[in-house]
Amino acid sequence: MSNPRVLCLGEVLFDCLADQLGLKLPEVQSWTPYPGGAPANVACALVKLGTPAGFIGAVGEDEPGSTLVKLLQDVGVDTTGVQRHPTAPTRQVYVIRDSGGDRTFAGFGKYDTSEFADTRLQAKQLSLSLFDEAEFLVVGTLELAYPESEQAVLRALELAEQYDLKIILDVNWRPVFWQDENTAKSKIQALLKRFDFLKLTKEEAQWLFDTTDPGAITYRLNSLEGVLVTDGENGCAYCLGENEGKLPAFSVPVVDTTGAGDSFLAGFIHQLYQSGIQSLRDGETAKRVITYASAVGALTTIKPGAIASQPTPAEVDAFLATHQL
């Protein structure tokens, strides 16, 4: 898909999900690899909903890397921004799940976290034409953990500001990617005023701001147009312009929560792209946007894998017609 309106920068990888639920890492007997990585998940979910999106990131010159690039292309994601590293491998993450399907990151197998191709994303290879035509940039924080990819993030923020894109941060805090928690916190906090929208989990909000109140976070930063705080099965809270609210989660039979937050964010951005940021000034519209995003997130949990389970617009509409919050 050419001319992406949303650019998603960061990691694409294989989540190797434990086939047996409720076991510790050494007890797991077999794993099933599912394509994932938060920014890639968001890009795929957006395209499936009908919003053109592109992915920017680095993979290895290996079979997993080729498989992931082909998957993105098959979904319809623009891969102009994908870089291939000749020696570093494409990242694989091992994920164990509890009996309810909730996941815990359990490491990277035989590699150190800093050895993967996504850490080698090159700032100088970022495509100016992608930024020239896009309207939104979505970034996470994992790439800030490594020197080369950190520079690429900083360059992307410069380009987004230069070309007047709205910048959305999905905090996506994962301690397993970082050497030191305090370094992570200070690097993330140093960049917060450069973002227009902030999406974070309740735990991430508490960690970064000592509050889970999106209104308080918005007030503190004074530069944000919106804050979304998700809390899994407990729903989400939001502050969009002057409009604040809380919505419960949809009740669905959960199989796998991987990628649900990414789909939620994609649903939000899709609605933003459809109706315009100005529409969020209306309280009912803001609530409807968050309800739609919640439905996209909920539908992603009823099948395994982050990308394979993402819904179509027709599925979201049918779900909303038969489910009430």
CSV table of C-alpha atoms in Angstrom, one decimal:
chain,number,residue,atom,x,y,z
A,1,MET,CA,0.0,0.0,0.0
A,2,SER,CA,1.6,3.3,-1.1
A,3,ASN,CA,1.3,6.7,0.4
A,4,PRO,CA,0.9,5.7,4.1
A,5,ARG,CA,-0.9,8.2,6.3
A,6,VAL,CA,0.5,6.7,9.5
A,7,LEU,CA,4.1,5.7,10.0
A,8,CYS,CA,4.9,3.2,12.8
A,9,LEU,CA,8.5,3.1,13.8
A,10,GLY,CA,10.1,0.4,15.9
A,11,GLU,CA,10.4,-3.4,16.2
A,12,VAL,CA,8.9,-6.3,14.1
A,13,LEU,CA,9.7,-9.7,15.6
A,14,PHE,CA,8.4,-13.2,16.4
A,15,ASP,CA,6.6,-13.7,19.6
A,16,CYS,CA,7.3,-17.3,20.5
A,17,LEU,CA,4.2,-18.2,22.6
A,18,ALA,CA,4.3,-21.1,25.0
A,19,ASP,CA,1.9,-23.8,23.9
A,20,GLN,CA,1.3,-24.9,27.5
A,21,LEU,CA,-0.4,-22.3,29.7
A,22,GLY,CA,0.5,-21.7,33.3
A,23,LEU,CA,4.1,-23.1,33.2
A,24,LYS,CA,7.4,-21.5,34.0
A,25,LEU,CA,10.0,-21.0,31.2
A,26,PRO,CA,12.0,-24.2,31.8
A,27,GLU,CA,8.8,-26.3,32.0
A,28,VAL,CA,7.4,-25.2,28.6
A,29,GLN,CA,7.7,-28.1,26.1
A,30,SER,CA,6.9,-26.3,22.8
A,31,TRP,CA,6.5,-22.9,21.3
A,32,THR,CA,4.5,-21.4,18.4
A,33,PRO,CA,6.0,-18.3,16.7
A,34,TYR,CA,3.6,-15.5,15.9
A,35,PRO,CA,4.6,-12.3,14.1
A,36,GLY,CA,4.5,-9.3,16.4
A,37,GLY,CA,6.2,-6.2,17.7
A,38,ALA,CA,4.1,-3.3,18.9
A,39,PRO,CA,4.7,-0.8,16.0
A,40,ALA,CA,4.3,-3.6,13.4
A,41,ASN,CA,1.1,-4.7,15.1
A,42,VAL,CA,-0.3,-1.1,15.0
A,43,ALA,CA,0.6,-0.8,11.3
A,44,CYS,CA,-1.1,-4.1,10.4
A,45,ALA,CA,-4.2,-3.3,12.4
A,46,LEU,CA,-4.5,0.1,10.8
A,47,VAL,CA,-4.3,-1.3,7.3
A,48,LYS,CA,-6.9,-3.9,8.1
A,49,LEU,CA,-9.2,-1.2,9.3
A,50,GLY,CA,-8.7,0.8,6.1
A,51,THR,CA,-6.1,3.4,7.1
A,52,PRO,CA,-2.9,3.3,4.9
A,53,ALA,CA,0.1,2.7,7.2
A,54,GLY,CA,3.9,2.1,6.8
A,55,PHE,CA,6.4,0.4,9.0
A,56,ILE,CA,9.9,1.7,9.7
A,57,GLY,CA,12.3,-0.7,11.4
A,58,ALA,CA,15.2,-3.1,10.9
A,59,VAL,CA,15.3,-6.9,10.4
A,60,GLY,CA,18.1,-9.3,9.6
A,61,GLU,CA,19.0,-10.7,6.2
A,62,ASP,CA,17.6,-14.0,7.4
A,63,GLU,CA,14.6,-16.2,6.9
A,64,PRO,CA,12.6,-14.8,9.8
A,65,GLY,CA,13.3,-11.3,8.6
A,66,SER,CA,12.1,-12.1,5.1
A,67,THR,CA,9.0,-13.9,6.5
A,68,LEU,CA,8.1,-10.8,8.5
A,69,VAL,CA,8.6,-8.4,5.6
A,70,LYS,CA,6.5,-10.6,3.4
A,71,LEU,CA,3.7,-10.7,6.0
A,72,LEU,CA,3.7,-6.9,6.3
A,73,GLN,CA,3.5,-6.6,2.5
A,74,ASP,CA,0.7,-9.3,2.3
A,75,VAL,CA,-1.3,-7.4,4.8
A,76,GLY,CA,-0.8,-4.2,2.8
A,77,VAL,CA,1.6,-2.3,5.0
A,78,ASP,CA,4.1,-0.1,3.1
A,79,THR,CA,7.6,-1.5,3.8
A,80,THR,CA,9.6,1.3,2.1
A,81,GLY,CA,11.0,2.1,5.6
A,82,VAL,CA,12.3,-1.4,6.4
A,83,GLN,CA,16.1,-1.8,6.6
A,84,ARG,CA,17.9,-5.1,6.4
A,85,HIS,CA,21.0,-5.8,8.5
A,86,PRO,CA,23.6,-8.2,7.0
A,87,THR,CA,24.7,-9.9,10.2
A,88,ALA,CA,22.4,-9.1,13.1
A,89,PRO,CA,19.5,-11.6,13.5
A,90,THR,CA,15.8,-10.7,13.4
A,91,ARG,CA,14.5,-10.6,17.0
A,92,GLN,CA,12.5,-13.4,18.6
A,93,VAL,CA,10.9,-13.0,22.1
A,94,TYR,CA,9.8,-15.9,24.2
A,95,VAL,CA,6.5,-15.4,25.9
A,96,ILE,CA,4.9,-17.5,28.6
A,97,ARG,CA,1.2,-17.3,29.4
A,98,ASP,CA,-0.8,-17.9,32.5
A,99,SER,CA,-4.0,-19.9,32.6
A,100,GLY,CA,-6.0,-16.8,31.7
A,101,GLY,CA,-3.9,-16.1,28.6
A,102,ASP,CA,-2.1,-13.1,30.1
A,103,ARG,CA,1.6,-13.0,28.9
A,104,THR,CA,5.0,-12.5,30.5
A,105,PHE,CA,8.1,-11.8,28.4
A,106,ALA,CA,10.6,-14.5,29.3
A,107,GLY,CA,13.8,-13.6,27.3
A,108,PHE,CA,15.5,-13.9,23.9
A,109,GLY,CA,16.9,-17.4,23.8
A,110,LYS,CA,20.6,-17.6,23.0
A,111,TYR,CA,21.1,-13.9,22.1
A,112,ASP,CA,21.6,-10.8,24.2
A,113,THR,CA,18.9,-8.1,23.8
A,114,SER,CA,21.4,-5.7,22.1
A,115,GLU,CA,22.4,-8.2,19.4
A,116,PHE,CA,19.2,-8.0,17.2
A,117,ALA,CA,18.8,-6.2,13.9
A,118,ASP,CA,16.1,-3.8,15.3
A,119,THR,CA,18.7,-2.2,17.5
A,120,ARG,CA,20.7,-1.3,14.3
A,121,LEU,CA,18.0,1.0,12.7
A,122,GLN,CA,19.9,3.7,10.9
A,123,ALA,CA,18.9,7.4,11.3
A,124,LYS,CA,20.5,8.4,8.0
A,125,GLN,CA,18.5,5.8,6.0
A,126,LEU,CA,15.1,7.2,7.1
A,127,SER,CA,13.0,8.1,4.0
A,128,LEU,CA,12.1,11.8,3.8
A,129,SER,CA,9.4,11.1,1.3
A,130,LEU,CA,7.5,8.9,3.8
A,131,PHE,CA,7.4,11.8,6.3
A,132,ASP,CA,6.5,14.3,3.6
A,133,GLU,CA,3.3,12.5,2.9
A,134,ALA,CA,2.2,11.1,6.3
A,135,GLU,CA,0.0,12.7,8.9
A,136,PHE,CA,0.9,10.6,12.0
A,137,LEU,CA,4.0,9.1,13.5
A,138,VAL,CA,3.7,6.3,16.1
A,139,VAL,CA,6.8,5.4,18.1
A,140,GLY,CA,7.5,3.1,21.1
A,141,THR,CA,10.3,3.3,23.6
A,142,LEU,CA,12.2,0.0,23.1
A,143,GLU,CA,14.5,1.5,20.5
A,144,LEU,CA,15.6,4.2,23.0
A,145,ALA,CA,17.5,1.4,24.8
A,146,TYR,CA,20.2,1.0,22.1
A,147,PRO,CA,22.5,3.7,20.7
A,148,GLU,CA,21.9,3.4,16.9
A,149,SER,CA,18.1,2.9,17.1
A,150,GLU,CA,17.9,5.7,19.6
A,151,GLN,CA,19.4,8.1,17.1
A,152,ALA,CA,16.9,6.8,14.5
A,153,VAL,CA,14.0,7.6,16.9
A,154,LEU,CA,15.4,11.1,17.5
A,155,ARG,CA,15.8,11.7,13.8
A,156,ALA,CA,12.3,10.5,13.2
A,157,LEU,CA,10.9,12.9,15.8
A,158,GLU,CA,12.8,15.8,14.0
A,159,LEU,CA,11.4,14.8,10.7
A,160,ALA,CA,7.9,14.5,12.1
A,161,GLU,CA,8.2,18.0,13.6
A,162,GLN,CA,9.6,19.3,10.3
A,163,TYR,CA,6.8,17.9,8.3
A,164,ASP,CA,4.1,18.7,10.9
A,165,LEU,CA,3.0,15.2,11.7
A,166,LYS,CA,1.1,14.4,14.9
A,167,ILE,CA,3.3,12.2,17.1
A,168,ILE,CA,1.9,9.4,19.2
A,169,LEU,CA,3.9,7.7,21.9
A,170,ASP,CA,3.0,4.1,22.9
A,171,VAL,CA,5.2,3.8,26.0
A,172,ASN,CA,5.3,-0.1,25.8
A,173,TRP,CA,7.7,-0.3,28.7
A,174,ARG,CA,9.4,-3.7,28.7
A,175,PRO,CA,12.2,-4.1,31.3
A,176,VAL,CA,13.7,-7.1,29.5
A,177,PHE,CA,14.8,-4.8,26.7
A,178,TRP,CA,16.7,-2.4,29.0
A,179,GLN,CA,19.9,-2.7,31.1
A,180,ASP,CA,18.7,-0.2,33.7
A,181,GLU,CA,15.2,1.0,34.7
A,182,ASN,CA,16.3,4.5,35.8
A,183,THR,CA,18.0,5.1,32.4
A,184,ALA,CA,14.8,4.1,30.7
A,185,LYS,CA,12.7,6.4,32.8
A,186,SER,CA,14.9,9.4,32.3
A,187,LYS,CA,15.2,8.9,28.5
A,188,ILE,CA,11.4,8.5,28.1
A,189,GLN,CA,10.6,11.5,30.4
A,190,ALA,CA,13.1,13.7,28.5
A,191,LEU,CA,11.1,13.3,25.3
A,192,LEU,CA,7.5,13.5,26.6
A,193,LYS,CA,6.9,17.1,25.6
A,194,ARG,CA,7.6,16.3,22.0
A,195,PHE,CA,4.5,14.1,21.7
A,196,ASP,CA,0.9,15.1,20.8
A,197,PHE,CA,-0.8,11.9,22.1
A,198,LEU,CA,0.3,9.4,24.8
A,199,LYS,CA,-0.9,5.9,25.2
A,200,LEU,CA,0.2,3.9,28.2
A,201,THR,CA,-1.0,1.2,30.5
A,202,LYS,CA,-2.1,1.8,34.1
A,203,GLU,CA,1.3,0.4,35.3
A,204,GLU,CA,3.3,2.6,32.9
A,205,ALA,CA,1.3,5.7,34.0
A,206,GLN,CA,2.1,5.0,37.7
A,207,TRP,CA,5.7,4.3,36.8
A,208,LEU,CA,6.3,7.5,34.8
A,209,PHE,CA,3.9,10.0,36.5
A,210,ASP,CA,2.9,8.5,39.9
A,211,THR,CA,-0.7,8.8,38.8
A,212,THR,CA,-3.0,6.9,36.6
A,213,ASP,CA,-5.3,9.9,35.9
A,214,PRO,CA,-5.1,10.9,32.2
A,215,GLY,CA,-6.3,14.4,33.1
A,216,ALA,CA,-3.6,14.9,35.6
A,217,ILE,CA,-1.0,13.7,33.1
A,218,THR,CA,-2.3,16.0,30.4
A,219,TYR,CA,-2.3,18.9,32.8
A,220,ARG,CA,1.3,18.2,34.0
A,221,LEU,CA,2.8,18.1,30.5
A,222,ASN,CA,0.6,20.9,29.1
A,223,SER,CA,1.5,19.9,25.5
A,224,LEU,CA,-0.6,16.9,24.9
A,225,GLU,CA,-3.8,16.7,22.9
A,226,GLY,CA,-4.8,13.3,24.4
A,227,VAL,CA,-3.8,10.7,26.9
A,228,LEU,CA,-5.1,7.1,26.9
A,229,VAL,CA,-4.5,4.9,30.0
A,230,THR,CA,-5.4,1.2,29.4
A,231,ASP,CA,-6.0,-1.3,32.1
A,232,GLY,CA,-6.7,-4.6,30.3
A,233,GLU,CA,-10.0,-6.3,31.4
A,234,ASN,CA,-10.8,-3.2,33.6
A,235,GLY,CA,-11.2,-1.0,30.6
A,236,CYS,CA,-9.5,2.4,30.0
A,237,ALA,CA,-9.5,6.0,31.0
A,238,TYR,CA,-8.9,8.9,28.6
A,239,CYS,CA,-8.4,12.7,28.4
A,240,LEU,CA,-9.0,14.1,25.0
A,241,GLY,CA,-9.0,17.9,24.9
A,242,GLU,CA,-11.5,18.9,27.6
A,243,ASN,CA,-13.2,15.5,27.6
A,244,GLU,CA,-12.3,13.0,30.3
A,245,GLY,CA,-13.9,9.6,30.9
A,246,LYS,CA,-13.6,6.0,31.9
A,247,LEU,CA,-15.0,3.1,29.9
A,248,PRO,CA,-15.2,-0.6,31.0
A,249,ALA,CA,-13.8,-3.3,28.8
A,250,PHE,CA,-16.0,-5.4,26.6
A,251,SER,CA,-16.7,-8.9,28.0
A,252,VAL,CA,-15.2,-11.4,25.6
A,253,PRO,CA,-13.8,-15.0,25.9
A,254,VAL,CA,-10.1,-14.2,26.0
A,255,VAL,CA,-7.7,-16.6,24.4
A,256,ASP,CA,-4.5,-14.4,24.1
A,257,THR,CA,-4.0,-10.8,25.1
A,258,THR,CA,-0.9,-10.3,22.9
A,259,GLY,CA,-1.3,-7.2,20.8
A,260,ALA,CA,-4.6,-6.1,22.3
A,261,GLY,CA,-3.2,-2.7,23.3
A,262,ASP,CA,-1.7,-2.2,19.9
A,263,SER,CA,-5.1,-2.9,18.2
A,264,PHE,CA,-6.7,-0.5,20.7
A,265,LEU,CA,-4.3,2.2,19.6
A,266,ALA,CA,-4.8,1.4,15.9
A,267,GLY,CA,-8.6,1.7,16.4
A,268,PHE,CA,-8.1,5.1,18.0
A,269,ILE,CA,-5.8,6.4,15.3
A,270,HIS,CA,-8.1,5.0,12.6
A,271,GLN,CA,-11.0,7.0,14.1
A,272,LEU,CA,-8.7,10.1,14.4
A,273,TYR,CA,-7.8,9.8,10.7
A,274,GLN,CA,-11.4,9.3,9.7
A,275,SER,CA,-13.0,12.1,11.7
A,276,GLY,CA,-10.2,14.5,12.4
A,277,ILE,CA,-8.6,15.6,15.6
A,278,GLN,CA,-11.0,18.6,16.0
A,279,SER,CA,-13.9,16.1,16.4
A,280,LEU,CA,-12.4,15.1,19.8
A,281,ARG,CA,-13.6,18.4,21.2
A,282,ASP,CA,-17.1,16.9,21.3
A,283,GLY,CA,-17.6,14.7,24.4
A,284,GLU,CA,-19.8,12.2,22.7
A,285,THR,CA,-17.5,11.8,19.7
A,286,ALA,CA,-14.5,11.3,22.0
A,287,LYS,CA,-16.4,8.6,23.9
A,288,ARG,CA,-17.4,6.9,20.6
A,289,VAL,CA,-13.8,7.0,19.4
A,290,ILE,CA,-12.6,5.2,22.6
A,291,THR,CA,-15.5,2.7,22.4
A,292,TYR,CA,-14.5,1.8,18.8
A,293,ALA,CA,-10.8,1.4,19.9
A,294,SER,CA,-11.9,-0.8,22.8
A,295,ALA,CA,-13.9,-3.0,20.4
A,296,VAL,CA,-10.8,-3.4,18.1
A,297,GLY,CA,-8.7,-4.4,21.2
A,298,ALA,CA,-11.3,-6.8,22.5
A,299,LEU,CA,-11.7,-8.6,19.2
A,300,THR,CA,-7.9,-9.1,19.0
A,301,THR,CA,-8.0,-11.2,22.2
A,302,ILE,CA,-10.4,-13.9,21.1
A,303,LYS,CA,-7.8,-15.6,18.8
A,304,PRO,CA,-4.1,-16.3,19.3
A,305,GLY,CA,-1.4,-14.1,17.9
A,306,ALA,CA,-1.2,-10.3,17.6
A,307,ILE,CA,-1.6,-9.8,13.9
A,308,ALA,CA,-3.6,-12.8,12.7
A,309,SER,CA,-6.4,-12.0,15.1
A,310,GLN,CA,-6.9,-8.3,14.2
A,311,PRO,CA,-10.4,-7.5,13.0
A,312,THR,CA,-11.8,-6.0,9.8
A,313,PRO,CA,-14.1,-2.9,9.9
A,314,ALA,CA,-17.1,-5.2,9.2
A,315,GLU,CA,-16.2,-7.3,12.2
A,316,VAL,CA,-15.9,-4.3,14.4
A,317,ASP,CA,-19.2,-2.8,13.2
A,318,ALA,CA,-21.0,-6.1,13.8
A,319,PHE,CA,-19.5,-6.4,17.2
A,320,LEU,CA,-20.5,-2.9,18.2
A,321,ALA,CA,-24.0,-3.6,17.0
A,322,THR,CA,-24.4,-6.5,19.3
A,323,HIS,CA,-22.3,-5.5,22.4
A,324,GLN,CA,-22.8,-2.8,24.9
A,325,LEU,CA,-20.2,-1.4,27.3
